Coordinates of C-alpha atoms and ligand atoms in Angstrom, one line a residue:
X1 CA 13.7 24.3 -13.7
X2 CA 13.2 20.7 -13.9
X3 CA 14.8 18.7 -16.6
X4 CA 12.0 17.7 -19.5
X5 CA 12.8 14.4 -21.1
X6 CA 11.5 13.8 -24.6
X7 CA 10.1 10.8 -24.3
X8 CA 8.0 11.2 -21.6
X9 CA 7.1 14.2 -22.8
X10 CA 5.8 12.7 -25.6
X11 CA 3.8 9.5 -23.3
X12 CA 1.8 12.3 -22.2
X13 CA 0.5 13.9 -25.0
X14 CA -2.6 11.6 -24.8
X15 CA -3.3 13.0 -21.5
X16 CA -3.3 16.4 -22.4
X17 CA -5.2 16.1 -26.1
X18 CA -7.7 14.7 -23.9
X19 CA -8.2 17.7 -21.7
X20 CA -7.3 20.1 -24.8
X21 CA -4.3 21.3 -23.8
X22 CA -1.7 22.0 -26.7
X23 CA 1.4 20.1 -27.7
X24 CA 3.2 23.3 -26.4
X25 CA 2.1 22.7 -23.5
X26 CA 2.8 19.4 -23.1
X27 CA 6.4 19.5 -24.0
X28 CA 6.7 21.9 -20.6
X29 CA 4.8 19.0 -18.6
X30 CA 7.0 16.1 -17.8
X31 CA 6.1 14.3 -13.9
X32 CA 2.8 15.9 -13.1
X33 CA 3.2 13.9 -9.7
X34 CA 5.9 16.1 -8.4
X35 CA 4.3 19.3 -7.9
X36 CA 0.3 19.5 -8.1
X37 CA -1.1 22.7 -8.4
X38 CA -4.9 23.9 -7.3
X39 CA -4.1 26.5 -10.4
X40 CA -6.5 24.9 -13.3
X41 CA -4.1 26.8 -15.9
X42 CA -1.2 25.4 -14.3
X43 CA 1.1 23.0 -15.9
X44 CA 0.5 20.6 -13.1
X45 CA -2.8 21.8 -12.4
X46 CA -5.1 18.9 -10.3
X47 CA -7.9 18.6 -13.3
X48 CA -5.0 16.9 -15.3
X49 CA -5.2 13.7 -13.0
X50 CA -7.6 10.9 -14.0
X51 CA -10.7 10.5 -11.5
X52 CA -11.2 7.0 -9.9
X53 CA -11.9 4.5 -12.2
X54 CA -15.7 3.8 -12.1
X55 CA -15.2 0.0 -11.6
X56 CA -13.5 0.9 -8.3
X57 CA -16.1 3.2 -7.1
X58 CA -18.8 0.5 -7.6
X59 CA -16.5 -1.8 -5.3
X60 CA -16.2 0.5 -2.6
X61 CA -17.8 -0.1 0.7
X62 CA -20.5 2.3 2.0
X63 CA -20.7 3.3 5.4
X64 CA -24.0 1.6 7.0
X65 CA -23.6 2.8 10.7
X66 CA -24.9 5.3 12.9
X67 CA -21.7 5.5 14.1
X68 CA -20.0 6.5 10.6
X69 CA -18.5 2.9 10.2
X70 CA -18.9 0.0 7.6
X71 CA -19.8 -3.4 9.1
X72 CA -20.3 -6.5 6.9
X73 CA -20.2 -10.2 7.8
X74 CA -18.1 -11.7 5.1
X75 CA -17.8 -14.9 6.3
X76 CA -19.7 -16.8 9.4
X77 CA -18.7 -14.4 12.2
X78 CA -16.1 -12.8 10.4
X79 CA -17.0 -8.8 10.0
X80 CA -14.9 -6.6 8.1
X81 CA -14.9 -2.8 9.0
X82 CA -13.7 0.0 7.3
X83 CA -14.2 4.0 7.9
X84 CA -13.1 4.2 4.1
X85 CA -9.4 4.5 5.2
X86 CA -8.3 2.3 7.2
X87 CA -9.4 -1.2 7.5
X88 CA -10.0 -4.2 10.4
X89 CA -11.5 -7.2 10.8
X90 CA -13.0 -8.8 14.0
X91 CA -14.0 -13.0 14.9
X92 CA -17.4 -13.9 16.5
X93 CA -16.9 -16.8 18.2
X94 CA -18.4 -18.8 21.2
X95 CA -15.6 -18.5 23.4
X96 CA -15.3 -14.3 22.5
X97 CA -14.2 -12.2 20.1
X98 CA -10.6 -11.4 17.9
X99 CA -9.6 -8.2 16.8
X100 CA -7.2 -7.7 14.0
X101 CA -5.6 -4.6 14.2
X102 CA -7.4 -1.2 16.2
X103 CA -6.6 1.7 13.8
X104 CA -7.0 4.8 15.9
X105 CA -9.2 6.7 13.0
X106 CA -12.0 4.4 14.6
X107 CA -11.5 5.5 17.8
X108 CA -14.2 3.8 20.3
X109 CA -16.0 3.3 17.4
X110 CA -14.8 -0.6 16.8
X111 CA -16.1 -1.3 19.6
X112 CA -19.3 -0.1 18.9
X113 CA -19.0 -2.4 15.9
X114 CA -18.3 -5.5 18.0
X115 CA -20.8 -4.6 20.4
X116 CA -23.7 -4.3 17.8
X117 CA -22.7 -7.4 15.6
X118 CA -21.8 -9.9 18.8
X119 CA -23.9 -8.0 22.1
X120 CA -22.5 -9.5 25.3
X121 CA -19.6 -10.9 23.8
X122 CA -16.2 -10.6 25.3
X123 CA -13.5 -9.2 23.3
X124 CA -10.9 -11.7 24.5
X125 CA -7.5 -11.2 21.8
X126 CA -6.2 -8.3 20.0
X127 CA -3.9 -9.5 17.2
X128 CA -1.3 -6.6 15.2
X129 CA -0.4 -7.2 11.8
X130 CA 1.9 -4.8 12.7
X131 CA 3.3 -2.6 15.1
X132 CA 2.2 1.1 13.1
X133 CA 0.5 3.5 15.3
X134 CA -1.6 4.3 12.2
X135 CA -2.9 0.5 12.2
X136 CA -2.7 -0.6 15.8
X137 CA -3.0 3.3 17.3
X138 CA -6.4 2.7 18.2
X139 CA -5.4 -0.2 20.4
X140 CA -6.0 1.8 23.6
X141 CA -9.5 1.6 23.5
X142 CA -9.3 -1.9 24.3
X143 CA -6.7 -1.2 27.4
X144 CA -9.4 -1.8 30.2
X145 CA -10.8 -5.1 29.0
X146 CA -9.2 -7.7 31.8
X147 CA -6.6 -10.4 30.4
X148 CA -7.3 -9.4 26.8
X149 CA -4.2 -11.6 25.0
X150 CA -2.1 -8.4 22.5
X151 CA -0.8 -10.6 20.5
X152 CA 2.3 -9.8 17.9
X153 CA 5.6 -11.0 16.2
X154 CA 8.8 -10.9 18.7
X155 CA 10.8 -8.0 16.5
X156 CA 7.8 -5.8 17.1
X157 CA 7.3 -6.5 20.7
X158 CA 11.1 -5.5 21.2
X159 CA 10.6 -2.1 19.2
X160 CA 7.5 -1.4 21.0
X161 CA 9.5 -1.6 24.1
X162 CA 12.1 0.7 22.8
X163 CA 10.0 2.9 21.0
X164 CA 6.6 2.5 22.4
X165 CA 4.1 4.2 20.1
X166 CA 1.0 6.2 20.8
X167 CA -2.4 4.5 21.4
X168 CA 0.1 0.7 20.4
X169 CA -1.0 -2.0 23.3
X170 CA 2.4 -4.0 23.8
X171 CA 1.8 -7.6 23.1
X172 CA 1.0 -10.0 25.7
X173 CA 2.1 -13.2 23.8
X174 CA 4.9 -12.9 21.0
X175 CA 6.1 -15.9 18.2
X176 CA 9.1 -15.8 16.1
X177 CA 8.2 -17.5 13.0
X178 CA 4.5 -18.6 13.2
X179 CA 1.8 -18.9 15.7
X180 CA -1.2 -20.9 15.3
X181 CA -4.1 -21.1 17.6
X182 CA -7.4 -21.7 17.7
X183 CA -10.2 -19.6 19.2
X184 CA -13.7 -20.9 19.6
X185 CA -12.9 -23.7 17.6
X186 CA -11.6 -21.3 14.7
X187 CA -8.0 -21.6 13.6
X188 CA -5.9 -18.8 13.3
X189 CA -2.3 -18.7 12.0
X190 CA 0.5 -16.3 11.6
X191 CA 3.5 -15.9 9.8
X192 CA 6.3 -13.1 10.4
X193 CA 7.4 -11.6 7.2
X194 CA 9.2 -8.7 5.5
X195 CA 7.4 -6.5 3.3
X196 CA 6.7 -3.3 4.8
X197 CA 7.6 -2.1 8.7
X198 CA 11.6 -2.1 9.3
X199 CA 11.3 -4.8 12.1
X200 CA 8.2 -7.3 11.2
X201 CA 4.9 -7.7 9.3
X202 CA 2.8 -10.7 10.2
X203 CA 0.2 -12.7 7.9
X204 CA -2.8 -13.4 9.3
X205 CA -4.9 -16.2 8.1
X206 CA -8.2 -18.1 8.9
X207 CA -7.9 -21.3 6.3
X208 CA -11.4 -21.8 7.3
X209 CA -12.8 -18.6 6.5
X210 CA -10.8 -18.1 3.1
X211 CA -9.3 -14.9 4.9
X212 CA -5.4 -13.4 4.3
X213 CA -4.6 -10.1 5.9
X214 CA -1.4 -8.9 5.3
X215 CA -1.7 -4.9 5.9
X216 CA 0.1 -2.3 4.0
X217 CA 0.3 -4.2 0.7
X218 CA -2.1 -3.6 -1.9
X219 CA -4.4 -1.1 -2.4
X220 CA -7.6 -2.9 -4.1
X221 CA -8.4 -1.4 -7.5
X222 CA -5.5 1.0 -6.7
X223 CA -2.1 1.6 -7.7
X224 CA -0.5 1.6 -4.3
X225 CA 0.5 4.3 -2.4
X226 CA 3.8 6.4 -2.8
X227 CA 6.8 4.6 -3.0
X228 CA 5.1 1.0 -3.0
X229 CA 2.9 1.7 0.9
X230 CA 6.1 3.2 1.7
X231 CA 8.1 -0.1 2.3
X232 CA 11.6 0.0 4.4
X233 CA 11.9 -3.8 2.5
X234 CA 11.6 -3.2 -1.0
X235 CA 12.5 -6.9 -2.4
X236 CA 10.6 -8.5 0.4
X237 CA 7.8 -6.6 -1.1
X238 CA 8.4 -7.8 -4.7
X239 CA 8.6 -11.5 -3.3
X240 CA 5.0 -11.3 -1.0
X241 CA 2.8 -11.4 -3.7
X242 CA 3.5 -14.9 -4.5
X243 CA 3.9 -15.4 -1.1
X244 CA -0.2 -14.1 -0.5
X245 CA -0.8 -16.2 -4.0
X246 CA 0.6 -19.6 -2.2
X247 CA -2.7 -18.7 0.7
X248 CA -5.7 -20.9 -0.4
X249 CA -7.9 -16.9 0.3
X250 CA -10.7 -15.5 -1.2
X251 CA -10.4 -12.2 1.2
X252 CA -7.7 -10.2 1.1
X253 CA -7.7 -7.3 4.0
X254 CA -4.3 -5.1 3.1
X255 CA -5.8 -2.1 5.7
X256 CA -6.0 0.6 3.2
X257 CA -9.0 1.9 1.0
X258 CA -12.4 0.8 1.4
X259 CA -12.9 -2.0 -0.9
X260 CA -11.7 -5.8 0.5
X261 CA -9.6 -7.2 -1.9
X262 CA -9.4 -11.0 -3.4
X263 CA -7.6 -13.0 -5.1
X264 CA -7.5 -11.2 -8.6
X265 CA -6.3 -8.0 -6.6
X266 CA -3.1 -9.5 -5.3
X267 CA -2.3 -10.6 -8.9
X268 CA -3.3 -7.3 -10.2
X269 CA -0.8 -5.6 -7.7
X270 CA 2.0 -8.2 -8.1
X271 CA 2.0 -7.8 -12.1
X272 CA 1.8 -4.0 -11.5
X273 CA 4.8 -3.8 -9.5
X274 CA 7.3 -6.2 -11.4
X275 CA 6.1 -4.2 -14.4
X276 CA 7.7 -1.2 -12.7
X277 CA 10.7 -3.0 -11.6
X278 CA 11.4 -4.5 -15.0
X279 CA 10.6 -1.4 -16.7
X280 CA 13.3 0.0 -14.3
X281 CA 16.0 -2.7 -15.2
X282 CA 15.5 -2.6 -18.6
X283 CA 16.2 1.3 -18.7
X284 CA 19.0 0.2 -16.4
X285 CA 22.2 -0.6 -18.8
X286 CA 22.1 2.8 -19.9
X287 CA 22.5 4.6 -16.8
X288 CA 26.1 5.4 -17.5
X289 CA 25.4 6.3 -21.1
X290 CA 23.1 8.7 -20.4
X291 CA 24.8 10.1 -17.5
X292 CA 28.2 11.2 -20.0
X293 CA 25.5 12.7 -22.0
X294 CA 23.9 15.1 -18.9
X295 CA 27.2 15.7 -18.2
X296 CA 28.2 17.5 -21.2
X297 CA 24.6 18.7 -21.5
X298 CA 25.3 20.8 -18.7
X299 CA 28.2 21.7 -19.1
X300 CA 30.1 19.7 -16.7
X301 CA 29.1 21.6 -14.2
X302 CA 28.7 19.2 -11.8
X303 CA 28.1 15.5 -11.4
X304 CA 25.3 15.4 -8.9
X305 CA 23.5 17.9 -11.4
X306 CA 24.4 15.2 -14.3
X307 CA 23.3 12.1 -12.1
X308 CA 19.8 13.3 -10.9
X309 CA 19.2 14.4 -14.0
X310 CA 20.0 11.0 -15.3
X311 CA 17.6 9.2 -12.3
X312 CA 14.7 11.6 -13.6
X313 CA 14.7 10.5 -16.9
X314 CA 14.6 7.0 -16.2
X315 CA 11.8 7.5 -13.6
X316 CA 9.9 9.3 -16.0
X317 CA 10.2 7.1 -19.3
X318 CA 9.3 4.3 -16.7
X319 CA 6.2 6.1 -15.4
X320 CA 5.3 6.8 -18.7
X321 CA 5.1 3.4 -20.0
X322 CA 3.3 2.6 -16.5
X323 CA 0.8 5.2 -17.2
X324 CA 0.1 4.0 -20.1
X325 CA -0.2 0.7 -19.8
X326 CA -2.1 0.6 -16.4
X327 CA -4.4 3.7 -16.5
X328 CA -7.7 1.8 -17.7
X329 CA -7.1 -1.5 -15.1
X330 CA -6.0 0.9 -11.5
X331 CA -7.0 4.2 -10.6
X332 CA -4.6 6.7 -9.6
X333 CA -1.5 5.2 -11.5
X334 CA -1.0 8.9 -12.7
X335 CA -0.6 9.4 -9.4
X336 CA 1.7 7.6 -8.1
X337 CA 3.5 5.5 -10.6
X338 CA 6.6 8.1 -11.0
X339 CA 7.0 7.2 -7.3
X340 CA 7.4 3.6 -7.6
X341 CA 9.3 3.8 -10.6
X342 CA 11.8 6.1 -8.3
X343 CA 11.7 3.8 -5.4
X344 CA 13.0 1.0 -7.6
X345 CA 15.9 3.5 -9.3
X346 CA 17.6 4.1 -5.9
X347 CA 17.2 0.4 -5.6
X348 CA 18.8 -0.3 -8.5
X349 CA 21.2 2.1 -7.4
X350 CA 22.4 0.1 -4.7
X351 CA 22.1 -3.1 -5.9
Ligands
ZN401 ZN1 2.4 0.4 8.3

């Protein structure tokens, strides 16, 4: 039986007055997120999550291939491709063509892309934002293409060689801190950074094309994925935002969903997340308090029982508040939110 906090409990009796549920029935809901069942009736049944919110449906892209792909020129020679998942980008130029990142859910497909925006062009550099086979997986496809440059960040490079990863092409050129270069008369620099993998991430940007990418961050019109995209750096992700916000962009590609975010996104996501980590804090001073009390609640019978019990509740009042005061400007905070709020507990935990 999980442990029902009160005050979350009551957070989500909006929720369920809007579906008709009854108050009974809310006091034995607490974190809908942890167990989702296809059972209608149930407690946790799916209905209970809010849909998308219609503002991001209207953003999202729509796939205008024969090949099941979205293509669209954003900026001179800049094209921006999406199978609705997963995101890349590629660079026209004279003197050939730059990938950003090969997921492997396009397959061959991003070629085909290429091929049909830029005919005859040669794809001539293959950049990784990082080294994730679910981002770069699909870099195999571009293995027979002679003296392609792979570029990536030096950390990655080394872990590829360790641990080389389905589908990942090992990079050709590395950089430790930056790397700028010019293709075709179109600059191109990168950063290293530490918001997401466990070695390296790297910021890609094209000053002259308004363009930041910087994959696994947001999620455009989203809350973001489970435990913040997952991040094995979770202050270096609190600190990117201003980061991105210091980039003179008007494209943000973060490689998930199917909208391309902007400027407003990345704001939008960074005021999202410190709201969860300050929610967390400010719940923080009573850890101890409360942890006494779930002792003696259950009868002392033991102190793990007492202290998860005591991380639940503060997950849950924090993804209450969350909820409610993020609902109507992301979809899908119901979601996720008691995930981020939980990812910044056993933070707090340790820090
Ligand atoms: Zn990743």
């Amino acid at each position: 039986m999980r442990y029902l906090s009160s005050v979350s409990a009551v957070a989500c009796l909006a929720t369920f007055a809007a579906i008709g549920a009854t108050t009974a029935d809310a006091a034995q809901v607490h974190n809908p997120a942890n167990t989702i069942s296809t059972d209608v009736e149930h407690p946790d049944g799916f209905r209970r999550f809010a849909p998308e919110l219609p503002a991001m449906r209207e953003r999202a892209a729509r796939i205008n291939t024969d090949f099941g792909l979205h293509v669209s020129e954003i900026e001179p020679g800049l094209f921006f491709v999406t199978d609705l998942i997963y995101q890349s980008a590629f660079l026209v130029t004279d003197a050939g063509v730059v990938v950003f990142d090969a997921p492997p859910s396009f397959g061959e497909r991003l070629r085909a892309a290429i091929e049909m925006s830029a005919p005859g062009v040669p794809v001539t550099h293959l950049v990784l934002s990082h080294k994730h086979a679910d981002h770069n997986g699909g870099g195999y496809t571009f293995a027979d293409i002679d003296g392609l440059t792979v570029i990536g960040a030096e950390a990655s490079a080394e872990s590829l060689a360790d641990n080389p990863l389905h589908g990942v092409l090992a990079p050709t050129e590395t950089f430790k801190d930056t790397l700028s270069f010019s293709v075709g008369g179109v600059p191109i620099e990168l950063r290293t950074a530490g918001f997401h993998a466990n070695d390296t991430d790297v910021i890609i940007y094209l000053p002259d094309r308004k363009f930041l990418m910087a994959v696994d961050t947001i999620t455009p019109g989203e809350a973001p994925f489970m435990n913040f995209g997952a991040t094995a750096n979770l202050e270096g992700y609190m600190a990117s935002f201003d980061t991105f916000l210091d980039y003179d962009f008007e494209h943000f590609l973060s490689g998930h969903v199917s909208v391309l975010g902007n400027r407003q996104d990345v704001e939008t996501a960074r005021d999202y997340a410190h709201d969860v980590r300050d929610t967390v804090y400010a719940l923080w001073p009573g850890f101890l308090d409360r942890f006494m009390a779930n002792m003696e609640l259950t009868e002392f019978q033991h102190g793990n029982l007492a202290y998860r019990m005591t991380m639940e509740e503060i997950r849950d009042e924090c993804a209450s508040g969350i909820i409610e005061r993020w609902e109507d400007t992301l979809s899908v905070v119901d979601l996720w939110a008691d995930s981020h709020c939980e990812t910044v507990v056993l933070h707090a935990i340790m820090h």
